[in-house]
JSON list of N, CA, C and O in Angstrom, two decimals:
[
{"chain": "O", "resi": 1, "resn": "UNK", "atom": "N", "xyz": [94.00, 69.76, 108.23]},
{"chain": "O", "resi": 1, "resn": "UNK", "atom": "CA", "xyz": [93.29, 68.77, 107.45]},
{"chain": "O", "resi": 1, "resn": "UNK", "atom": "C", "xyz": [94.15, 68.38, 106.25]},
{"chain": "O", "resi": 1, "resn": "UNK", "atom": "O", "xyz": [94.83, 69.15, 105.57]},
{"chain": "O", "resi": 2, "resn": "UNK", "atom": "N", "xyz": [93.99, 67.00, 106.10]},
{"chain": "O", "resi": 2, "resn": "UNK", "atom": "CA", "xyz": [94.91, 66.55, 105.14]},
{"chain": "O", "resi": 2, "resn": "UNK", "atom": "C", "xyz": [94.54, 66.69, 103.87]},
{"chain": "O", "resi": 2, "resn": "UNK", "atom": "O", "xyz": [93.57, 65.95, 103.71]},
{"chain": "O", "resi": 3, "resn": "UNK", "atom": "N", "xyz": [94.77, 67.21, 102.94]},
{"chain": "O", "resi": 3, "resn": "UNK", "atom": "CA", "xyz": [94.17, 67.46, 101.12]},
{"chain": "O", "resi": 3, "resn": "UNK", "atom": "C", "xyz": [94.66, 65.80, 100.41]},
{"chain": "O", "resi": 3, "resn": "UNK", "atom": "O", "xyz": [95.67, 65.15, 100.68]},
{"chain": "O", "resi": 4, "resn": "UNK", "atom": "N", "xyz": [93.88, 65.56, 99.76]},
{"chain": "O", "resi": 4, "resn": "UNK", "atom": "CA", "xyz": [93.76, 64.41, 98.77]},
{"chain": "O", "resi": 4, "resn": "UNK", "atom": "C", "xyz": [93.16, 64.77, 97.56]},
{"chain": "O", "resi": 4, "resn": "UNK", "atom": "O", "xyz": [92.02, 65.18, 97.35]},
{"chain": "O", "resi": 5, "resn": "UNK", "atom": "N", "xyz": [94.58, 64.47, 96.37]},
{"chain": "O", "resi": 5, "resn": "UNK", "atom": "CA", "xyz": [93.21, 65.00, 95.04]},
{"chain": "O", "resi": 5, "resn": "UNK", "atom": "C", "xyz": [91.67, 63.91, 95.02]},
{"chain": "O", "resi": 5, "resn": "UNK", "atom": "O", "xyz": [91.30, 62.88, 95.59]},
{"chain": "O", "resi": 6, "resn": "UNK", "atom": "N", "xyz": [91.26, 64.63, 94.23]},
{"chain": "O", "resi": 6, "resn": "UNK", "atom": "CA", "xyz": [90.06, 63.82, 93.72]},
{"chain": "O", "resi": 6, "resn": "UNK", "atom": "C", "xyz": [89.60, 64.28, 92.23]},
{"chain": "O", "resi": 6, "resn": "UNK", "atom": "O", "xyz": [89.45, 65.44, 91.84]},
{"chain": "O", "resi": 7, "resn": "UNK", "atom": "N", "xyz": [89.41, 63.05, 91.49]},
{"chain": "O", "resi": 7, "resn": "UNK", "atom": "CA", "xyz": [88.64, 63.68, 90.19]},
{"chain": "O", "resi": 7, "resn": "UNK", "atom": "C", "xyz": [87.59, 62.93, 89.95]},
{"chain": "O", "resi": 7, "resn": "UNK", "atom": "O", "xyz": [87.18, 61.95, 90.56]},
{"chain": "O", "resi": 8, "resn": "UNK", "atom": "N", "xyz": [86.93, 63.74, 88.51]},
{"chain": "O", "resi": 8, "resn": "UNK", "atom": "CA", "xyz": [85.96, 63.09, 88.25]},
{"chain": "O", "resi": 8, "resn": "UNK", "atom": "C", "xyz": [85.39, 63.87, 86.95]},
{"chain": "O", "resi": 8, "resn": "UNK", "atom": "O", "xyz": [85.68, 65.06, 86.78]},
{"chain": "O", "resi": 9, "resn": "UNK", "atom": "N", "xyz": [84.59, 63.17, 86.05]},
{"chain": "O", "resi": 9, "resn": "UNK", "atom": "CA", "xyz": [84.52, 63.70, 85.05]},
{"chain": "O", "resi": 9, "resn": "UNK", "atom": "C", "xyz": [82.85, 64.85, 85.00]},
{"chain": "O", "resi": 9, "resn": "UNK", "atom": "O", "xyz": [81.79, 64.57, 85.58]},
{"chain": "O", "resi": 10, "resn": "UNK", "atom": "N", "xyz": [83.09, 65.91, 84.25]},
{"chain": "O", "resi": 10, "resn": "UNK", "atom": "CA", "xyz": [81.72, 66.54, 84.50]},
{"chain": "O", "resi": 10, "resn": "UNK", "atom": "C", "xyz": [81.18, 66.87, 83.03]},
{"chain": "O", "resi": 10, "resn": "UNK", "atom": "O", "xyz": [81.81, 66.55, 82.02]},
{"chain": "O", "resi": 11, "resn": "UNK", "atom": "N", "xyz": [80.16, 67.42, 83.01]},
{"chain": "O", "resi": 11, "resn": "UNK", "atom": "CA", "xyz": [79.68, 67.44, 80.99]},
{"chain": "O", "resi": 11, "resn": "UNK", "atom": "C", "xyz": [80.17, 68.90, 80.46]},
{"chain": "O", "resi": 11, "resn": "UNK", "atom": "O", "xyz": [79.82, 69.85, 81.16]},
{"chain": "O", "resi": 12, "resn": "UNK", "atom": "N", "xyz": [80.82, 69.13, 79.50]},
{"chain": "O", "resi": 12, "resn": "UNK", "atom": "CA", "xyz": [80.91, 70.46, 78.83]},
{"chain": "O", "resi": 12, "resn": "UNK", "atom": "C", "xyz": [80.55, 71.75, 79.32]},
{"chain": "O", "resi": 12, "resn": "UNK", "atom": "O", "xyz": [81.31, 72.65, 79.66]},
{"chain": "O", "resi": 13, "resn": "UNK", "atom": "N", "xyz": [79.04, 71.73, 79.31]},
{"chain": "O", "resi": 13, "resn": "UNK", "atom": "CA", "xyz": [78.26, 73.08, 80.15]},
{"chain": "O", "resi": 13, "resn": "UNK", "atom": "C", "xyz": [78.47, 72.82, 81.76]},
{"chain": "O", "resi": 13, "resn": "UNK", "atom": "O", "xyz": [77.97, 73.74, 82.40]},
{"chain": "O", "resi": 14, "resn": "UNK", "atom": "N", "xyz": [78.98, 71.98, 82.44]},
{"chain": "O", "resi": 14, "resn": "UNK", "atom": "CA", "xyz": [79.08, 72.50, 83.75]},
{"chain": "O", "resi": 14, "resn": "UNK", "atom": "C", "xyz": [80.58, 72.74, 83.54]},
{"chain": "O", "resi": 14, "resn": "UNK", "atom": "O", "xyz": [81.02, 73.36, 84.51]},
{"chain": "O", "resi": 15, "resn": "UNK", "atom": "N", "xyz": [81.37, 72.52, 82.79]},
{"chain": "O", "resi": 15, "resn": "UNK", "atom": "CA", "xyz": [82.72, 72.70, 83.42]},
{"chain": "O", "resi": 15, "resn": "UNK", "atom": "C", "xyz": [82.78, 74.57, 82.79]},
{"chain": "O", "resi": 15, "resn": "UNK", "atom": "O", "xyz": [83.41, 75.48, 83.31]},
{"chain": "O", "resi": 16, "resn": "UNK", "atom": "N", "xyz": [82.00, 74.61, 81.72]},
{"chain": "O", "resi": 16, "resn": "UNK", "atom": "CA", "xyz": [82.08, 76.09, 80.87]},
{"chain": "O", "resi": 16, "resn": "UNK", "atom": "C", "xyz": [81.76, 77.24, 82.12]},
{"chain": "O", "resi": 16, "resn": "UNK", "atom": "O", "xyz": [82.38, 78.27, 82.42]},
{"chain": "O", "resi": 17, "resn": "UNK", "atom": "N", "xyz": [80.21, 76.46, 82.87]},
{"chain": "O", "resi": 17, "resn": "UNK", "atom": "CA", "xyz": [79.47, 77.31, 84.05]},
{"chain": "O", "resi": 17, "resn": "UNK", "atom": "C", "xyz": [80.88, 77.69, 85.26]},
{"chain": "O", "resi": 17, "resn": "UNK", "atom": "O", "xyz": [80.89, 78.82, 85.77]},
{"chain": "O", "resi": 18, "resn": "UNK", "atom": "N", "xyz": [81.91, 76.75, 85.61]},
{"chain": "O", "resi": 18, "resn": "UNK", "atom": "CA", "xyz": [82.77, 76.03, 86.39]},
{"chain": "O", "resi": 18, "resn": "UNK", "atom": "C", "xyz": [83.32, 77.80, 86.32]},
{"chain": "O", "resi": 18, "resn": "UNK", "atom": "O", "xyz": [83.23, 78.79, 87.04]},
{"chain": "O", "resi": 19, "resn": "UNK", "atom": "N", "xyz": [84.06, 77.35, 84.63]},
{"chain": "O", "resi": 19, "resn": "UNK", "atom": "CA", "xyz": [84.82, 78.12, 84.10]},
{"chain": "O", "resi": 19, "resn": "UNK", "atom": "C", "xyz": [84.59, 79.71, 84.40]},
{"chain": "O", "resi": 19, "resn": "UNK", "atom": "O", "xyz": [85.39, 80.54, 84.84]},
{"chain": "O", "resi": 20, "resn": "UNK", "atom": "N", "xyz": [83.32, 79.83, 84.06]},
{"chain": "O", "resi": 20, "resn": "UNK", "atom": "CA", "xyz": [82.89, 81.66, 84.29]},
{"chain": "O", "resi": 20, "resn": "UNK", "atom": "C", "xyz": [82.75, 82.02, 85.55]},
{"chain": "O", "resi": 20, "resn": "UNK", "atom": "O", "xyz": [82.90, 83.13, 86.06]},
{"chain": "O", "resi": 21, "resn": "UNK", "atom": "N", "xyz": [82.42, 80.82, 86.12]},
{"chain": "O", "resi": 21, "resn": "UNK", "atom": "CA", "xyz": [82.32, 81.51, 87.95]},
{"chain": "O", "resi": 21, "resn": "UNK", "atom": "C", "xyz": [83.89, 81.89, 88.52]},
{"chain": "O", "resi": 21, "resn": "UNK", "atom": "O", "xyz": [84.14, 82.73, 89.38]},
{"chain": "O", "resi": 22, "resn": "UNK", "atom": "N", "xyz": [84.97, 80.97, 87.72]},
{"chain": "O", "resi": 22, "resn": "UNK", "atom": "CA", "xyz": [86.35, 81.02, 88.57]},
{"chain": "O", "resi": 22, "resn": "UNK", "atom": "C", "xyz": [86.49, 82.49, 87.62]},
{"chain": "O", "resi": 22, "resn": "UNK", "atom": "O", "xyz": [87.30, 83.25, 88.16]},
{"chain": "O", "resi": 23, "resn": "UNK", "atom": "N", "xyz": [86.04, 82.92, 86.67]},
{"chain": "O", "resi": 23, "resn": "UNK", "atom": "CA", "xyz": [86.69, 83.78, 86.01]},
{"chain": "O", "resi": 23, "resn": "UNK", "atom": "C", "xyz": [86.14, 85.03, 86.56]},
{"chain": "O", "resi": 23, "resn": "UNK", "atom": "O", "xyz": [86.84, 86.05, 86.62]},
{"chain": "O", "resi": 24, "resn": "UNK", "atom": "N", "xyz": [84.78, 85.00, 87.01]},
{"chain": "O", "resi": 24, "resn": "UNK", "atom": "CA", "xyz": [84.26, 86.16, 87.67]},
{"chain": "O", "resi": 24, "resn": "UNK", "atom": "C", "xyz": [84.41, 85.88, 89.18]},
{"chain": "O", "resi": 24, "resn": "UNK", "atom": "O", "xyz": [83.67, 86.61, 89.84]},
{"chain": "O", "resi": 25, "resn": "UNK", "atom": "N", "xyz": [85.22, 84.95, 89.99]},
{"chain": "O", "resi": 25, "resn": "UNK", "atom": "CA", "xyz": [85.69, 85.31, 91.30]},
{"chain": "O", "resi": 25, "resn": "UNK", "atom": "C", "xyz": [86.96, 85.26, 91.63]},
{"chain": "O", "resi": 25, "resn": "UNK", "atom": "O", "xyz": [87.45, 85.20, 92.76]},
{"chain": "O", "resi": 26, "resn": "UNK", "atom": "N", "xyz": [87.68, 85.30, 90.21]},
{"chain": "O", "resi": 26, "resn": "UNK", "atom": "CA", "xyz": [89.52, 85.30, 89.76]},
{"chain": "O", "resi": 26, "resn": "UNK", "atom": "C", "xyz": [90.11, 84.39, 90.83]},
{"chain": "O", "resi": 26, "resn": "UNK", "atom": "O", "xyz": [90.84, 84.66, 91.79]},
{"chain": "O", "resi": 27, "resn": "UNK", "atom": "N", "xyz": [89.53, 83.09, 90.34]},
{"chain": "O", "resi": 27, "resn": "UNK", "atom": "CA", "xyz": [89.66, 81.63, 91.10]},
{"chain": "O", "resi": 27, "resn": "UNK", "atom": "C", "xyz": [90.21, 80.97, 90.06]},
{"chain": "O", "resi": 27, "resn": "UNK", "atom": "O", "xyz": [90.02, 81.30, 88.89]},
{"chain": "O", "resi": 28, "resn": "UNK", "atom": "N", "xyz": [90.93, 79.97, 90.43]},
{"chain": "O", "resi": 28, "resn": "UNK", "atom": "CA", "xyz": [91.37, 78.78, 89.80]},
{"chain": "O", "resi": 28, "resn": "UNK", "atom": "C", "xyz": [89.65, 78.04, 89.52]},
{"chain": "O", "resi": 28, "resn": "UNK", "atom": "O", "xyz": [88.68, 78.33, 90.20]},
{"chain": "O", "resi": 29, "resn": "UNK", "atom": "N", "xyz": [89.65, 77.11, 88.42]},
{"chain": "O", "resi": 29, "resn": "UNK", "atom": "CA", "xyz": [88.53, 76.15, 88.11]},
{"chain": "O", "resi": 29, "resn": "UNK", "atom": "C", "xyz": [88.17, 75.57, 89.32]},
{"chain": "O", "resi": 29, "resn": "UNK", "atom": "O", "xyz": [87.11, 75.68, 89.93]},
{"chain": "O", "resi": 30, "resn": "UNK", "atom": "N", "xyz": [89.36, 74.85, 89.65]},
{"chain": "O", "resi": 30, "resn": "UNK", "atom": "CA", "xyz": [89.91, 73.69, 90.83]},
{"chain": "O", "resi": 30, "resn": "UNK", "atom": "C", "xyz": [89.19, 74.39, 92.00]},
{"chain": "O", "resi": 30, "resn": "UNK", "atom": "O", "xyz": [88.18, 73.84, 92.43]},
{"chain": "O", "resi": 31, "resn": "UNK", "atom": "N", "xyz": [89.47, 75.18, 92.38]},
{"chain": "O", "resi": 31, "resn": "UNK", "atom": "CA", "xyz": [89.14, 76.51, 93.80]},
{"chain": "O", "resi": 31, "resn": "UNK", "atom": "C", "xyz": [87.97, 76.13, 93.54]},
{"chain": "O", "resi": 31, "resn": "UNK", "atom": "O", "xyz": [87.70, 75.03, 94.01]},
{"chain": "O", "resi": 32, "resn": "UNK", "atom": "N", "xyz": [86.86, 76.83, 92.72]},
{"chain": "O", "resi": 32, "resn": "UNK", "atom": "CA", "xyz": [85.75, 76.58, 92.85]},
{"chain": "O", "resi": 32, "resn": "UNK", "atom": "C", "xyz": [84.78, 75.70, 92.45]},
{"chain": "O", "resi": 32, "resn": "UNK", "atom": "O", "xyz": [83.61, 76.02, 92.22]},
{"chain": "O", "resi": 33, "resn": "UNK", "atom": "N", "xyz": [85.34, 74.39, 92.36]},
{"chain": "O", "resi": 33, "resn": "UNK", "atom": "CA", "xyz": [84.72, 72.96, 92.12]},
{"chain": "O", "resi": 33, "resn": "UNK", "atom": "C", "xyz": [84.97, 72.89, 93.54]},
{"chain": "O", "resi": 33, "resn": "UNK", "atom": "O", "xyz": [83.92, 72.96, 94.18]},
{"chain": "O", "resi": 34, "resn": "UNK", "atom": "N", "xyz": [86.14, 72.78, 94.33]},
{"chain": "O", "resi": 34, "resn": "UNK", "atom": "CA", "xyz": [85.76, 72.91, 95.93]},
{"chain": "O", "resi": 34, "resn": "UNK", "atom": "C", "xyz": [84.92, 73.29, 96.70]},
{"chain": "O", "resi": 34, "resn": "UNK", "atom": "O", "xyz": [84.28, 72.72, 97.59]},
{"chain": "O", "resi": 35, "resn": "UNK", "atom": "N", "xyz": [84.96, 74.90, 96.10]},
{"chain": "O", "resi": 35, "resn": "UNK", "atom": "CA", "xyz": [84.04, 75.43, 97.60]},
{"chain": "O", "resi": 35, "resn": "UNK", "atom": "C", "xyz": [83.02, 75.57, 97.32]},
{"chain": "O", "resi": 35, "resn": "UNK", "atom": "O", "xyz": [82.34, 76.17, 98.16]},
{"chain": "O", "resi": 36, "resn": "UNK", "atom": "N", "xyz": [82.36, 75.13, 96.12]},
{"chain": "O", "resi": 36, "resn": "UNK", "atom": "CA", "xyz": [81.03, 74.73, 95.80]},
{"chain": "O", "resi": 36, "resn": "UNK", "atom": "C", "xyz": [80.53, 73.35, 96.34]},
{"chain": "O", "resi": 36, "resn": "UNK", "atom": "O", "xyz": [79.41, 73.18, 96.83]},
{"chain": "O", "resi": 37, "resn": "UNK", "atom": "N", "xyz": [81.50, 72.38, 96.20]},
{"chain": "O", "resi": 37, "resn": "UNK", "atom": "CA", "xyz": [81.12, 70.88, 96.56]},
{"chain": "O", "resi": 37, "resn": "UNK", "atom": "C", "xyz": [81.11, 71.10, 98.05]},
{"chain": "O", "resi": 37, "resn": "UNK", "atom": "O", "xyz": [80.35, 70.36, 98.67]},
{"chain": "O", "resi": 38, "resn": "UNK", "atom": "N", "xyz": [81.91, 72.13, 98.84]},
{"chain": "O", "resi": 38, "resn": "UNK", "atom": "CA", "xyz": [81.97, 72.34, 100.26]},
{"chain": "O", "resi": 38, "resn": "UNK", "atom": "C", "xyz": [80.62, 73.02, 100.78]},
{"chain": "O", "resi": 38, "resn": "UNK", "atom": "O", "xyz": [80.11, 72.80, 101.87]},
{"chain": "O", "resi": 39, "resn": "UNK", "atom": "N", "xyz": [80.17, 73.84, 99.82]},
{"chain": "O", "resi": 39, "resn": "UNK", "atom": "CA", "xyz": [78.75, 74.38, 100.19]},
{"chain": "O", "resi": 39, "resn": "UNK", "atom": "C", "xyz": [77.49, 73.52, 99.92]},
{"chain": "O", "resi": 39, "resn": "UNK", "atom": "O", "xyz": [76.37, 73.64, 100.43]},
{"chain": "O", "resi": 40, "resn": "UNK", "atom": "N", "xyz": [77.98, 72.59, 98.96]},
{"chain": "O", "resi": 40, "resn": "UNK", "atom": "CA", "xyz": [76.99, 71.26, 98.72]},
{"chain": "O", "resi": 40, "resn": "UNK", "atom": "C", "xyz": [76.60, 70.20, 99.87]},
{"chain": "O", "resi": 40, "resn": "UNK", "atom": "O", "xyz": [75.57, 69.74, 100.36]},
{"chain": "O", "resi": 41, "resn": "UNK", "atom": "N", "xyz": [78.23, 70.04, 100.06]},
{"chain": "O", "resi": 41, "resn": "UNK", "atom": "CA", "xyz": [77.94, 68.77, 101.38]},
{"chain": "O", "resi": 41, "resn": "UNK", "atom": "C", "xyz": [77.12, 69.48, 102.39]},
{"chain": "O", "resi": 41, "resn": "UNK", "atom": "O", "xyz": [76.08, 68.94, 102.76]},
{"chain": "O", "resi": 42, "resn": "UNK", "atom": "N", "xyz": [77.55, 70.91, 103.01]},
{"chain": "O", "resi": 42, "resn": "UNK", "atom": "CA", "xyz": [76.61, 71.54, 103.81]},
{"chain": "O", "resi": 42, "resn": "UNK", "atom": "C", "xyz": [75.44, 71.21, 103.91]},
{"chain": "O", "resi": 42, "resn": "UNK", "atom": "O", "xyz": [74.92, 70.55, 104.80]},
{"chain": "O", "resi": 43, "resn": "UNK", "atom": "N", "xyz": [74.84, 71.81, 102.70]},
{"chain": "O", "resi": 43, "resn": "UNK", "atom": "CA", "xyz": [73.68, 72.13, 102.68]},
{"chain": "O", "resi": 43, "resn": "UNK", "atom": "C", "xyz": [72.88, 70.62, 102.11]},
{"chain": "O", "resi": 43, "resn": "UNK", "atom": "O", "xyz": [71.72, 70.53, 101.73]},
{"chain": "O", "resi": 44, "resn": "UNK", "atom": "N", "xyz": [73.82, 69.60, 102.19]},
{"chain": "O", "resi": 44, "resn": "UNK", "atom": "CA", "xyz": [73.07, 68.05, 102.42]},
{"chain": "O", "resi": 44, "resn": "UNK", "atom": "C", "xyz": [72.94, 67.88, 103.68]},
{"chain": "O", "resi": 44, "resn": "UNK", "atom": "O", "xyz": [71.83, 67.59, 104.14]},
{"chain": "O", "resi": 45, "resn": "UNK", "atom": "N", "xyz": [74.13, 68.05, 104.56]},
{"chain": "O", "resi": 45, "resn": "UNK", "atom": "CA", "xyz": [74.02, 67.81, 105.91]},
{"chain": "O", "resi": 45, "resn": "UNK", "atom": "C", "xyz": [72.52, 68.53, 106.73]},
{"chain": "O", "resi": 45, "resn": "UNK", "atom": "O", "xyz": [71.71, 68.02, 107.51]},
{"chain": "O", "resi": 46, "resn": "UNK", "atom": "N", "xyz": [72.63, 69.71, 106.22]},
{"chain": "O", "resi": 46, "resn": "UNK", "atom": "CA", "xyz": [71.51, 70.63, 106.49]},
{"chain": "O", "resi": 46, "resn": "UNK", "atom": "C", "xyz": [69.43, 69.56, 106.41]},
{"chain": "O", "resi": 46, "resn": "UNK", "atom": "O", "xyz": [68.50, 69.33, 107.18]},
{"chain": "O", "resi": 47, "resn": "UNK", "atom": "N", "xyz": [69.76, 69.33, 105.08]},
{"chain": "O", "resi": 47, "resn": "UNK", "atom": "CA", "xyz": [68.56, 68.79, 104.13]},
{"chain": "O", "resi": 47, "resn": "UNK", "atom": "C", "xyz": [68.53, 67.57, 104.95]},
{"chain": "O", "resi": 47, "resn": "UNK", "atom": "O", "xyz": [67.47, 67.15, 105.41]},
{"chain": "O", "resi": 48, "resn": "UNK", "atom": "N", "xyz": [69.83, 66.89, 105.18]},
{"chain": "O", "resi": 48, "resn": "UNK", "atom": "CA", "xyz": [69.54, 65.20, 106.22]},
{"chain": "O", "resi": 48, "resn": "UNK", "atom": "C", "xyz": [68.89, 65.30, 107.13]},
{"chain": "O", "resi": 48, "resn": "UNK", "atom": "O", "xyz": [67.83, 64.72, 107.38]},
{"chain": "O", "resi": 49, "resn": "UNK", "atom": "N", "xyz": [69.54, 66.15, 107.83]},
{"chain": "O", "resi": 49, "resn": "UNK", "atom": "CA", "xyz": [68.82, 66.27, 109.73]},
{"chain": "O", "resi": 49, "resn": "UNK", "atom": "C", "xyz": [67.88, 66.43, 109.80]},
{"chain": "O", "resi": 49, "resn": "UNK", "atom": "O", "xyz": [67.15, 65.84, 110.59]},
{"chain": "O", "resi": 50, "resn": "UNK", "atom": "N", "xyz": [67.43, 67.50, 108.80]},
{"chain": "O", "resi": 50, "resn": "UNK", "atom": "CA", "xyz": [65.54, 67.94, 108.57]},
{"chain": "O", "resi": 50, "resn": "UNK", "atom": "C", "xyz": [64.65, 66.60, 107.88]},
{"chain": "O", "resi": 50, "resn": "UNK", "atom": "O", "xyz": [63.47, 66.25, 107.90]},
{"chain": "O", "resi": 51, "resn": "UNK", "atom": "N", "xyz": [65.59, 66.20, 107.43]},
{"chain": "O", "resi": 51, "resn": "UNK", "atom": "CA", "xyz": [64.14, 65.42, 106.74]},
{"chain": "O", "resi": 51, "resn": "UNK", "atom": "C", "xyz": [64.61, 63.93, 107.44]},
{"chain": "O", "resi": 51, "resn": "UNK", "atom": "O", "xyz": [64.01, 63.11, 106.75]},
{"chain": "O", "resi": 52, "resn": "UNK", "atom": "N", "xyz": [65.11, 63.44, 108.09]},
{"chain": "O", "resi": 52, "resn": "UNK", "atom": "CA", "xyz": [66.03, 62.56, 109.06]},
{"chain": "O", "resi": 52, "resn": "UNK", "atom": "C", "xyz": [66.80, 61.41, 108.40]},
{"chain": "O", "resi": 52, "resn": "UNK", "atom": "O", "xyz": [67.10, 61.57, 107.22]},
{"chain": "O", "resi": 53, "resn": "UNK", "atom": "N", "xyz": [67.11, 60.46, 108.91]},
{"chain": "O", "resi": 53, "resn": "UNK", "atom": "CA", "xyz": [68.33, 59.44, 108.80]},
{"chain": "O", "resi": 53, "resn": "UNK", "atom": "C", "xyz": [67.75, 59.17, 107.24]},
{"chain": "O", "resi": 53, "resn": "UNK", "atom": "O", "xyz": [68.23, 59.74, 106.26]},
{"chain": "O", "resi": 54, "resn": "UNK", "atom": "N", "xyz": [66.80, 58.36, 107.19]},
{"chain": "O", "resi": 54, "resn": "UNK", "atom": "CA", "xyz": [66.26, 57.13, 106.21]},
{"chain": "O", "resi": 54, "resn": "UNK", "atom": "C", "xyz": [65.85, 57.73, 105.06]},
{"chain": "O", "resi": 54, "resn": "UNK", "atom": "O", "xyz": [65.04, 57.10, 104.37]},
{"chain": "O", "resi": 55, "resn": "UNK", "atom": "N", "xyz": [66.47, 59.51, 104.46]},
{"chain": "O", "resi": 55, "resn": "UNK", "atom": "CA", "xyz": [65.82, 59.93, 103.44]},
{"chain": "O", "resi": 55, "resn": "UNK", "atom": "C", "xyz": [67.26, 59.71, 102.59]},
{"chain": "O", "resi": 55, "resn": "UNK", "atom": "O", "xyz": [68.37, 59.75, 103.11]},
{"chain": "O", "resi": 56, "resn": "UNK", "atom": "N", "xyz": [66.99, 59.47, 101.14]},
{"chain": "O", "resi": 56, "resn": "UNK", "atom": "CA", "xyz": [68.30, 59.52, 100.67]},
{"chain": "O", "resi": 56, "resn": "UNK", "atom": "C", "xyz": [68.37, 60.71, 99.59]},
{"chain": "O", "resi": 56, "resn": "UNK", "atom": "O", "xyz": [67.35, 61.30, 99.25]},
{"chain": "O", "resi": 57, "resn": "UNK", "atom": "N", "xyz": [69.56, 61.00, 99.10]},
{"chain": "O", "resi": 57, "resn": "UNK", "atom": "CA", "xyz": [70.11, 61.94, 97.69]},
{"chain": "O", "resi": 57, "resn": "UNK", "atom": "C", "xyz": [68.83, 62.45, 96.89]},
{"chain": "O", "resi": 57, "resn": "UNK", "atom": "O", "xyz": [68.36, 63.54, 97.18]},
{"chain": "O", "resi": 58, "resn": "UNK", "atom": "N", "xyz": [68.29, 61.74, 95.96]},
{"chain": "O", "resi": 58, "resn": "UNK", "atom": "CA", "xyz": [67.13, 61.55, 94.85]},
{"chain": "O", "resi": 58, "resn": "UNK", "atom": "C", "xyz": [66.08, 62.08, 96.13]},
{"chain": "O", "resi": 58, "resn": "UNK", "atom": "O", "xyz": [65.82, 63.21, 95.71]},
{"chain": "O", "resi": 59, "resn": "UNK", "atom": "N", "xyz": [65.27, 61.93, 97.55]},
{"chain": "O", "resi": 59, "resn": "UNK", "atom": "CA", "xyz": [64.72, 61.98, 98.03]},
{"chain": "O", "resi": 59, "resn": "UNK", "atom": "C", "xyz": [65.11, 63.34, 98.57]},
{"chain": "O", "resi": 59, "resn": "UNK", "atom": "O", "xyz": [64.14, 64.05, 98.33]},
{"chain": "O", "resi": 60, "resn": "UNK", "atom": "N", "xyz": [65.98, 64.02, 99.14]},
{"chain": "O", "resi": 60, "resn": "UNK", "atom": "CA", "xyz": [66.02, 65.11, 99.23]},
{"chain": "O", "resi": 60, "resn": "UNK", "atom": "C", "xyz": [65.82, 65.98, 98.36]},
{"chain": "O", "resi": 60, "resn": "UNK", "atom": "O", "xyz": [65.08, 66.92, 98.65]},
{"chain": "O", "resi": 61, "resn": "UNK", "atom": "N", "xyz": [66.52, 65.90, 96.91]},
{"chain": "O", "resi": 61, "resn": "UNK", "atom": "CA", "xyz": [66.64, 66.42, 95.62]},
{"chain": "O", "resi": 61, "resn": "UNK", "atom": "C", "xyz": [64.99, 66.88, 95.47]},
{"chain": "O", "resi": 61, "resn": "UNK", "atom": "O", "xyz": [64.47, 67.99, 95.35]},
{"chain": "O", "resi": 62, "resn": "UNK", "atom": "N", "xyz": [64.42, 65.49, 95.53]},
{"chain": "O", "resi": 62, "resn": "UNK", "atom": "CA", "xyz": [62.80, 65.72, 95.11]},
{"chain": "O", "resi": 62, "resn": "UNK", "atom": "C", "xyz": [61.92, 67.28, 96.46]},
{"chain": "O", "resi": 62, "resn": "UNK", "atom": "O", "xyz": [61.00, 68.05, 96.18]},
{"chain": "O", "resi": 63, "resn": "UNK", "atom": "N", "xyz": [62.72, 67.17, 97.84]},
{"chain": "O", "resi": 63, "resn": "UNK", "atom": "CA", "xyz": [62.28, 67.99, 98.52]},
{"chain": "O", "resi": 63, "resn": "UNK", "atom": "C", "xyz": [62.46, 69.72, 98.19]},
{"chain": "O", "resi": 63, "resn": "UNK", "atom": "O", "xyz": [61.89, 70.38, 99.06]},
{"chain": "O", "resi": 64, "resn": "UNK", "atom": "N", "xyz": [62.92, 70.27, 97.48]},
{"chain": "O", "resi": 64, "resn": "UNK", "atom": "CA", "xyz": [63.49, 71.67, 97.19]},
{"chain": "O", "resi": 64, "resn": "UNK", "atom": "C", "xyz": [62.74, 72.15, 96.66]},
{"chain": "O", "resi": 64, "resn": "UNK", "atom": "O", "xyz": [62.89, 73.31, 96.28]}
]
């Protein structure tokens, strides 16, 4: 699979939260803005199928 950066800007307290998780799983920041966003898309893909095509983001969000 081909890697492409990507950025984007996030607020203070998530990058601090970012910060302590890479520091308590002796990760790069970067590392785990990944495999968090990788466990995110999952568990959208997950939330789509169940609740089907025509539900969106905000509409799942509201399901949890």
């Amino acid at each position: 699979m081909e890697k492409k950066p990507f950025s984007f800007r996030i607020s203070i307290e998530l990058k601090k939260e970012l910060d302590q998780i890479a520091h308590d799983e002796q990760r790069m920041t970067s590392n785990v803005a990944r495999i968090l966003m990788e466990i995110g898309l999952e568990e959208y893909r997950k939330a789509k199928s169940r609740a089907g095509s025509g539900s969106n983001l905000l509409q799942l969000l509201d399901r949890k």
